[in-house]
PDB file of C-alpha atoms in Angstrom:
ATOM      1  CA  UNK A 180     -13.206  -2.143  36.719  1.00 52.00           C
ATOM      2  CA  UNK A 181     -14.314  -0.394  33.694  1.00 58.00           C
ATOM      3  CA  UNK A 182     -12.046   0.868  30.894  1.00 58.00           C
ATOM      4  CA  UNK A 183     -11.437   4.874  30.484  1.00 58.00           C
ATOM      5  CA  UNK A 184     -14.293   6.535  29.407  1.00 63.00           C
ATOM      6  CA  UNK A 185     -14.608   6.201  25.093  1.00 66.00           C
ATOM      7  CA  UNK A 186     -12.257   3.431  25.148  1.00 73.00           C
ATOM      8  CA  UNK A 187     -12.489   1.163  22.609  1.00 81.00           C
ATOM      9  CA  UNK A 188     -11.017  -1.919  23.749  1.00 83.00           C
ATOM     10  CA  UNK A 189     -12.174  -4.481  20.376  1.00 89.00           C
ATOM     11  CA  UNK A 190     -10.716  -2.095  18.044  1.00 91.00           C
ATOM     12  CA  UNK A 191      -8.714  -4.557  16.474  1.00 94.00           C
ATOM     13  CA  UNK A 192     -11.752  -6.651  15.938  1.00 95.00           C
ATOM     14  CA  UNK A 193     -13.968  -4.008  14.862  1.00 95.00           C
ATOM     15  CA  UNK A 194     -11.442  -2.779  11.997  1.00 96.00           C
ATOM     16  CA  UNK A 195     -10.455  -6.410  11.213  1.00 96.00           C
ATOM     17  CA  UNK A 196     -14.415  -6.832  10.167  1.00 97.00           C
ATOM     18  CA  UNK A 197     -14.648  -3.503   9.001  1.00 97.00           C
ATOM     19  CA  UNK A 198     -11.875  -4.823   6.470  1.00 97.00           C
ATOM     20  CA  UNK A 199     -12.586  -8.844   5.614  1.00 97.00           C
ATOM     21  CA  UNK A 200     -10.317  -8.465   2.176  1.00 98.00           C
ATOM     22  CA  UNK A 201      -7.227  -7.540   4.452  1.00 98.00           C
ATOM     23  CA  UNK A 202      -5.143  -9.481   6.445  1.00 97.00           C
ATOM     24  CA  UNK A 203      -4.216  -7.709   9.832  1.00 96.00           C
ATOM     25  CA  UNK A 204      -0.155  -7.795  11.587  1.00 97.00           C
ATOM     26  CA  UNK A 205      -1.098  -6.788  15.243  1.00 95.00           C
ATOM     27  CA  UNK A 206       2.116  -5.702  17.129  1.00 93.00           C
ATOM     28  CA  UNK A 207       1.563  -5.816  21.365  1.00 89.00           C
ATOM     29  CA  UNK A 208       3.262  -3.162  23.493  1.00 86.00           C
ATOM     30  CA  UNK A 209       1.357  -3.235  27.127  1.00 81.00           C
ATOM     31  CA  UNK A 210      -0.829  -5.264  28.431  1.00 80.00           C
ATOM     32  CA  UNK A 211      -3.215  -5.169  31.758  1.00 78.00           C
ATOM     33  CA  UNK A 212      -3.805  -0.935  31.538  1.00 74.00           C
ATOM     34  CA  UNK A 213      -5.495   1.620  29.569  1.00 71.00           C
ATOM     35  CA  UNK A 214      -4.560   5.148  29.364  1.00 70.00           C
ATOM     36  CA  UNK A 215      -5.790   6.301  32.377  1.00 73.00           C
ATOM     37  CA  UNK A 216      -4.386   3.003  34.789  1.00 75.00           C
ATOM     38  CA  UNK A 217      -4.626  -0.703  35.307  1.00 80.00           C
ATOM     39  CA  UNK A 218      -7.395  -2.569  34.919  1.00 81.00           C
ATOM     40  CA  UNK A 219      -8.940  -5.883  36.294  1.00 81.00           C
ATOM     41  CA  UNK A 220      -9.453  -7.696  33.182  1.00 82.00           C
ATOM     42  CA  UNK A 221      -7.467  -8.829  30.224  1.00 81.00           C
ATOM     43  CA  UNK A 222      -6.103  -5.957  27.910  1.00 84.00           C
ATOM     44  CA  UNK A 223      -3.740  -5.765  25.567  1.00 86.00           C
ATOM     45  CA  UNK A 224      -2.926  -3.148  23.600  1.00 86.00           C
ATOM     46  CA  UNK A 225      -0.666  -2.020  20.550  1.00 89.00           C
ATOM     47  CA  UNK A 226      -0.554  -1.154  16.842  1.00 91.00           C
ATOM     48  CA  UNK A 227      -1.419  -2.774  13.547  1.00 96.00           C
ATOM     49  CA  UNK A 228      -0.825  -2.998  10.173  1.00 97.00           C
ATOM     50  CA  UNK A 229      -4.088  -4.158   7.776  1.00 98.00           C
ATOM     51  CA  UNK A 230      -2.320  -5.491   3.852  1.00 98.00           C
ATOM     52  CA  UNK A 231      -4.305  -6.375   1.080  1.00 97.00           C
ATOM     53  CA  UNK A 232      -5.105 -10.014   1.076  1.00 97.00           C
ATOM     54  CA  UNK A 233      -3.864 -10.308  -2.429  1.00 96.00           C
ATOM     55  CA  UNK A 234      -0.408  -9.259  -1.414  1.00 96.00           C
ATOM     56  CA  UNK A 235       1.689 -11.791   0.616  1.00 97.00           C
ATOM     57  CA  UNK A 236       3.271 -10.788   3.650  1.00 98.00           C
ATOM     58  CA  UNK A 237       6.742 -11.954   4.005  1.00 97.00           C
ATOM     59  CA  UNK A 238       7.678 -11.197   7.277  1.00 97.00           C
ATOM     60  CA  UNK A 239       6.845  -9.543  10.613  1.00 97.00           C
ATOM     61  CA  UNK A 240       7.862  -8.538  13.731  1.00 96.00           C
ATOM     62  CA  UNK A 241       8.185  -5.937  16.385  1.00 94.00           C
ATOM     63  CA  UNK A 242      11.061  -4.518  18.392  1.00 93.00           C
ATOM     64  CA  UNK A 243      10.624  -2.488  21.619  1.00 88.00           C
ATOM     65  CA  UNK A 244      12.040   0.447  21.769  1.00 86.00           C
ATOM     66  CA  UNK A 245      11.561   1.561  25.618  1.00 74.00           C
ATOM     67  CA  UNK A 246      12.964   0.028  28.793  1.00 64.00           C
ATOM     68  CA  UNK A 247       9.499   0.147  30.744  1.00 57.00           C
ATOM     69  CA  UNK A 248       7.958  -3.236  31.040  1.00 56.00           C
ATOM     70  CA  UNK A 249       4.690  -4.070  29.405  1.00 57.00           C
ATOM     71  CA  UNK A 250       2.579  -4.993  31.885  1.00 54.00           C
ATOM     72  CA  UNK A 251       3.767  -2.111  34.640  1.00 57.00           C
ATOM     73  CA  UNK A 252       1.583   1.179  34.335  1.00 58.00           C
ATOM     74  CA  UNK A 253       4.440   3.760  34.022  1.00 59.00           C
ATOM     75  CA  UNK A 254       4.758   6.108  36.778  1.00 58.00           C
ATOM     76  CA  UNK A 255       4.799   9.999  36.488  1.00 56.00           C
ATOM     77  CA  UNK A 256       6.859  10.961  34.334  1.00 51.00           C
ATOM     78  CA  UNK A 257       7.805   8.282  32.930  1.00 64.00           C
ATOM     79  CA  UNK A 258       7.738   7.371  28.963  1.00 68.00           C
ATOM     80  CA  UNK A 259       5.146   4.763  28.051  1.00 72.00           C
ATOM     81  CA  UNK A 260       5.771   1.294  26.643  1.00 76.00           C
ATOM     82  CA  UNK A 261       6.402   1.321  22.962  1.00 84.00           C
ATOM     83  CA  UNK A 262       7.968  -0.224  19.939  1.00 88.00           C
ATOM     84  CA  UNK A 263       7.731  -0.176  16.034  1.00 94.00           C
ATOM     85  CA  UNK A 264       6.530  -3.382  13.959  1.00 96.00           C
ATOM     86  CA  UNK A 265       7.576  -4.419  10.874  1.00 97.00           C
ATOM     87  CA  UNK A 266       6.462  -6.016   7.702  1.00 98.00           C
ATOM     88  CA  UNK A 267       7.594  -6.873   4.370  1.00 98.00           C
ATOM     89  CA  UNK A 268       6.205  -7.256   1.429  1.00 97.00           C
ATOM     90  CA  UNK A 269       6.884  -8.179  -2.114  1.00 96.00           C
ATOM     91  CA  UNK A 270       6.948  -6.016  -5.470  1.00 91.00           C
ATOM     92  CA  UNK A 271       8.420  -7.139  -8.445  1.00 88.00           C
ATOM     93  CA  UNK A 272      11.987  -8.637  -7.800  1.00 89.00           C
ATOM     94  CA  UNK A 273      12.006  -6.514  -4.211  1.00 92.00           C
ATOM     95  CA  UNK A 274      10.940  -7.188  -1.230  1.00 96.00           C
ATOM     96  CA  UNK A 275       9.933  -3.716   0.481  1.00 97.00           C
ATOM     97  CA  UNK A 276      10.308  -3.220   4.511  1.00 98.00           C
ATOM     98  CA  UNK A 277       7.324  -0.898   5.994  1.00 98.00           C
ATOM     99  CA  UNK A 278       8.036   0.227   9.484  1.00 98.00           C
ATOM    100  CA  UNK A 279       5.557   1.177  11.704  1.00 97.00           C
ATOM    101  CA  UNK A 280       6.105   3.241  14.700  1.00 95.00           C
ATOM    102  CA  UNK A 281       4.546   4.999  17.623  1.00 91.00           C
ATOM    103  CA  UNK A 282       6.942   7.091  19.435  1.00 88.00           C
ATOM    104  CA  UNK A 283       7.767   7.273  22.982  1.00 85.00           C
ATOM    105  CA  UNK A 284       5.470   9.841  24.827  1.00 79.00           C
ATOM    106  CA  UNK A 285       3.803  10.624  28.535  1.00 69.00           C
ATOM    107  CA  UNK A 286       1.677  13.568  29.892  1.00 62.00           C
ATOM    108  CA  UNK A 287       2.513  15.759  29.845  1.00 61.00           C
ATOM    109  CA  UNK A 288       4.464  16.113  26.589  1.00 70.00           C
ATOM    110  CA  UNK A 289       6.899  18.649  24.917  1.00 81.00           C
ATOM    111  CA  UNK A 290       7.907  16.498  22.140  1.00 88.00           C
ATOM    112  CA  UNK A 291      11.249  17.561  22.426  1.00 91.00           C
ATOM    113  CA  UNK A 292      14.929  15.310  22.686  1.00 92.00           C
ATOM    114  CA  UNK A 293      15.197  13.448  25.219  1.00 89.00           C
ATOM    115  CA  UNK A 294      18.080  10.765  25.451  1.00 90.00           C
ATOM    116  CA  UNK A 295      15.117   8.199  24.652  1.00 88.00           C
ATOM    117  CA  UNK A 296      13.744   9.709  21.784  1.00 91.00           C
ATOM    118  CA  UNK A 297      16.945   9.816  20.333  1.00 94.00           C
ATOM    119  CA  UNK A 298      18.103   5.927  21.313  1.00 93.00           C
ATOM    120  CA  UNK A 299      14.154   5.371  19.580  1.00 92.00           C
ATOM    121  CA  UNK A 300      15.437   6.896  16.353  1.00 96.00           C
ATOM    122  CA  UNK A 301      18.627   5.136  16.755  1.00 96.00           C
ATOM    123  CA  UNK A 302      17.125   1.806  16.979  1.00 95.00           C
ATOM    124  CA  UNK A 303      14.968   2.894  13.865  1.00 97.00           C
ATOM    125  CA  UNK A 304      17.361   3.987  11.656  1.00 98.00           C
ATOM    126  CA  UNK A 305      19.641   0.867  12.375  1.00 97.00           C
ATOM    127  CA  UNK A 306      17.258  -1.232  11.828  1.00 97.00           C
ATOM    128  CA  UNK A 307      16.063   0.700   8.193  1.00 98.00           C
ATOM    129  CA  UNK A 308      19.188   0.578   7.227  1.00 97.00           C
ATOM    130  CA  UNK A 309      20.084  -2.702   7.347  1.00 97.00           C
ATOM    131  CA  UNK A 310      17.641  -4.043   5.183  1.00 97.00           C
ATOM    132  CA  UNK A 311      18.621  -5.655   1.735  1.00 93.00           C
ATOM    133  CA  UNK A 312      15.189  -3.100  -0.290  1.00 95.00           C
ATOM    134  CA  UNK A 313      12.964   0.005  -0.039  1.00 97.00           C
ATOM    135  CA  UNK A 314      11.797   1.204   2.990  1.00 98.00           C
ATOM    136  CA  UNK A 315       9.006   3.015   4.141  1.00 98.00           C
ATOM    137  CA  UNK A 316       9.273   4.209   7.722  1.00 98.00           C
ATOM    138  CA  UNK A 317       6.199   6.125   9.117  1.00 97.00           C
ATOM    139  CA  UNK A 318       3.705   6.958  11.612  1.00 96.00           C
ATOM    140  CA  UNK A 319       3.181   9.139  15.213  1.00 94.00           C
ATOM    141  CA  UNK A 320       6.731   9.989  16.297  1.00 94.00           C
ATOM    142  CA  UNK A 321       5.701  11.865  19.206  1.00 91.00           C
ATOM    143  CA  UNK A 322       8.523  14.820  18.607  1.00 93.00           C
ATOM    144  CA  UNK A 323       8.778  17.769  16.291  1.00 94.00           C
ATOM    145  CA  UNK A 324      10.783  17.993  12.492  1.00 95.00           C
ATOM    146  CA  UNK A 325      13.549  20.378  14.070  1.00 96.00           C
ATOM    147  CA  UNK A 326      14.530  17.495  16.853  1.00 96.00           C
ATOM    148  CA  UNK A 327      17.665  15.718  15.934  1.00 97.00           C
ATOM    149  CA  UNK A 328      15.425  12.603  16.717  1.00 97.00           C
ATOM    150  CA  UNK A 329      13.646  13.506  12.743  1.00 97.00           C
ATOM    151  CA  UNK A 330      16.896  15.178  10.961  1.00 98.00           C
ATOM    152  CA  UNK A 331      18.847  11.939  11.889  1.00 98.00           C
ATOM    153  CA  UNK A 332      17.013   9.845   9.486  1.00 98.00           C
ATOM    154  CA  UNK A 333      17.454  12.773   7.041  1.00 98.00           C
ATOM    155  CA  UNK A 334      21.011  11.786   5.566  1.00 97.00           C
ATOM    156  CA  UNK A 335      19.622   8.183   4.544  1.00 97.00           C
ATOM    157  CA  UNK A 336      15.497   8.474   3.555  1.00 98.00           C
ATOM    158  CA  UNK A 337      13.018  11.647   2.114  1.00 98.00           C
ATOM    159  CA  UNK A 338      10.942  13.068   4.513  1.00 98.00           C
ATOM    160  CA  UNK A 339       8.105  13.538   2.623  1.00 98.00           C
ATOM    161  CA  UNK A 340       6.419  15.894   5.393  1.00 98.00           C
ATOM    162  CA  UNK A 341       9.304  17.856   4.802  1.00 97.00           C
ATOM    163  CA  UNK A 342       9.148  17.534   0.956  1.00 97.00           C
ATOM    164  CA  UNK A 343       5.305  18.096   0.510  1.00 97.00           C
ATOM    165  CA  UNK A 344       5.294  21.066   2.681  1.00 97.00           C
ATOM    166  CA  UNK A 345       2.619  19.164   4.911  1.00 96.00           C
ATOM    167  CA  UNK A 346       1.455  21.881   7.933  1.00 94.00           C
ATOM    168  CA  UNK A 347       0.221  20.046  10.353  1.00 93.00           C
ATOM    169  CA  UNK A 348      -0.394  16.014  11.299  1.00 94.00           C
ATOM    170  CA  UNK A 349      -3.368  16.721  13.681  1.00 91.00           C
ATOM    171  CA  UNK A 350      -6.885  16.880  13.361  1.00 89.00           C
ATOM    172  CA  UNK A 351      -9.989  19.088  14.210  1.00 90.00           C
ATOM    173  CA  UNK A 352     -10.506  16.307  16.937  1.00 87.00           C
ATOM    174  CA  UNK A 353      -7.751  17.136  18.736  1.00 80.00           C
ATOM    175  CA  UNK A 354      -8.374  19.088  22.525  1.00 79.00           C
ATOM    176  CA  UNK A 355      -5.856  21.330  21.750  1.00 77.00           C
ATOM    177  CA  UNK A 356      -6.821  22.491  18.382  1.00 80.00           C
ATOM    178  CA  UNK A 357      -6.921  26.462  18.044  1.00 81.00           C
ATOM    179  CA  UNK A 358      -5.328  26.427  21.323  1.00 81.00           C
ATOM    180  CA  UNK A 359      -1.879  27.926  22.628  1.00 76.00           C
ATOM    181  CA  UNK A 360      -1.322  24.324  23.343  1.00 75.00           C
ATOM    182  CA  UNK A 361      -1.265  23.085  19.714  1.00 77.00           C
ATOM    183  CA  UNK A 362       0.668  20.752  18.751  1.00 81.00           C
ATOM    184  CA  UNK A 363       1.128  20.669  15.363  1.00 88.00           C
ATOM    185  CA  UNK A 364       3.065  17.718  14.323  1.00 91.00           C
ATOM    186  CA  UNK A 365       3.636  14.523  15.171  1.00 91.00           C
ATOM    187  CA  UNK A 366       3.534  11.947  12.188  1.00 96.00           C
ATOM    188  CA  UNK A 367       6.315  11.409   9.778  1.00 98.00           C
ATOM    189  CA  UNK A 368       6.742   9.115   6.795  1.00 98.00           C
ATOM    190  CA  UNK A 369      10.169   8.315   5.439  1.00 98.00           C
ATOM    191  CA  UNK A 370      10.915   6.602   2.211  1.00 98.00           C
ATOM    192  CA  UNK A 371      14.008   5.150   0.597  1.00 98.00           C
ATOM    193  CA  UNK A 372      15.776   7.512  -2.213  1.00 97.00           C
ATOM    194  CA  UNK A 373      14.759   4.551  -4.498  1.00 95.00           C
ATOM    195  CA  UNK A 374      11.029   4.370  -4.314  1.00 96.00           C
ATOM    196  CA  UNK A 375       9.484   6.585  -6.829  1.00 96.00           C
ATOM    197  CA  UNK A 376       6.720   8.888  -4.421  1.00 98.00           C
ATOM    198  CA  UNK A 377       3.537   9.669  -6.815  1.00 97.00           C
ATOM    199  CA  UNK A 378       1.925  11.433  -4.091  1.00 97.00           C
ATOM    200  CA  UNK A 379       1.524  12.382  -0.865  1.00 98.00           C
ATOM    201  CA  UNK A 380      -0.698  14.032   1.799  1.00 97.00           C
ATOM    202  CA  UNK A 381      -2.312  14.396   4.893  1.00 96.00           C
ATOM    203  CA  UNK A 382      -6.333  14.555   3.778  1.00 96.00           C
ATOM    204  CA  UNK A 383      -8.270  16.866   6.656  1.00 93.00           C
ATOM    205  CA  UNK A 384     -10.347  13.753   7.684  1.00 92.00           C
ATOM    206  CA  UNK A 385     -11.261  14.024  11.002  1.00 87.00           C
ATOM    207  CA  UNK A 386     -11.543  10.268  12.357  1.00 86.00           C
ATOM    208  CA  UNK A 387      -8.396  11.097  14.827  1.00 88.00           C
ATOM    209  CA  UNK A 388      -6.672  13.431  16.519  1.00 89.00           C
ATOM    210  CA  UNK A 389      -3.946  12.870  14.114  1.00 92.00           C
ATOM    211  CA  UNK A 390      -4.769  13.153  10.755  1.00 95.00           C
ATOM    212  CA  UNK A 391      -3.816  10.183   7.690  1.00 95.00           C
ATOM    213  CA  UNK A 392      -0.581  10.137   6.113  1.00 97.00           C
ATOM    214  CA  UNK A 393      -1.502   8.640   2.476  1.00 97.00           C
ATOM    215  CA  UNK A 394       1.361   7.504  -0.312  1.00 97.00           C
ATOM    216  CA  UNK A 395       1.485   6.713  -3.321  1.00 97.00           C
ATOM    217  CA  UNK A 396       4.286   4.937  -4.831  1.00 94.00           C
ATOM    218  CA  UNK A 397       6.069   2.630  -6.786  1.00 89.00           C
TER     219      UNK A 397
END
């Protein structure tokens, strides 16, 4: 059985060469399907973080944040597998927590509350906040900024789509662009009061349907 059609399924290899001076973090959500159903051969999927071999990473880890199990294909209507990873890292006498997430989601998709987008921020938040530095929480959040499941982090980190007046997290690339059907965000980062933000945007580079989130800190 062949994977869906443009699937890429050495990605993680073919950015891991693509970058020899970083080390990757790979976090695994499903395994045995691709987005369109199962397949007959071994597949794992997930996300990843790529650091800077000069900069240590402390620790790292993943926590699921969906009751599906990994290697079931999900059935109509029902949310994918997913989680958020975790690293840390050191910087001067801190030791800063990046959190990376991909959001619940299935087709199709309102990005709207649901009970599980909100236990997803939950989780999220609990776990931010319970760390001894800076955090940096970001990536595709599958849900819009006026959800509770955004404004709930609001009271305890910057939302620096919210702060840089960022209009949209998707790209060119995506098949709903200029269409009724747009969706135009996604993708959130959320820092600590603490870290000092130099900078922040999402460039118009069109190597996704969702388009970078780049900071620059201290």
């Amino acid at each position: 059985m062949k994977p869906a059609e443009k699937t890429r399924i050495n990605i993680l290899d073919e950015i891991t060469n693509a970058l020899p001076d970083f080390n990757s973090v790979f976090h695994p959500v499903s395994n045995g399907f691709d987005v369109e159903g199962p397949v007959d051969f071994e597949l794992e999927t997930g996300q990843a973080e790529f650091v800077k071999k000069q900069i240590p990473i402390v620790s790292s880890g993943e926590i699921p944040i969906s009751s599906g199990k990994k290697d079931i294909y999900p059935a109509e209507n029902k949310f994918y597998p997913s989680n958020f990873g975790y690293l840390r890292i050191p910087y001067k006498n801190n030791v800063i927590a990046v959190i990376n997430v991909h959001g619940l989601t299935f087709r199709p998709d309102d990005k709207l509350d649901t009970p599980e987008r909100l236990e997803q921020s939950r989780l999220i938040k609990e776990f931010a906040t319970k760390e001894n530095g800076p955090v940096i929480i970001c990536g595709d959040f599958n849900v819009f900024p006026q959800t509770q499941s955004i404004i709930m982090f609001e009271d305890k980190f910057v939302n620096l789509i919210k702060k840089y007046g960022v209009s949209t997290t998707r790209s060119k690339i995506s098949p709903w662009h200029g269409t009724p059907r747009e969706l135009k965000f996604s993708d959130y980062t959320f820092v600590s009061p603490e870290i000092e933000v130099l900078g922040f945007s999402a460039p118009d580079i069109e190597i996704s349907d969702h388009l970078p989130l780049v900071i620059e800190f201290r």
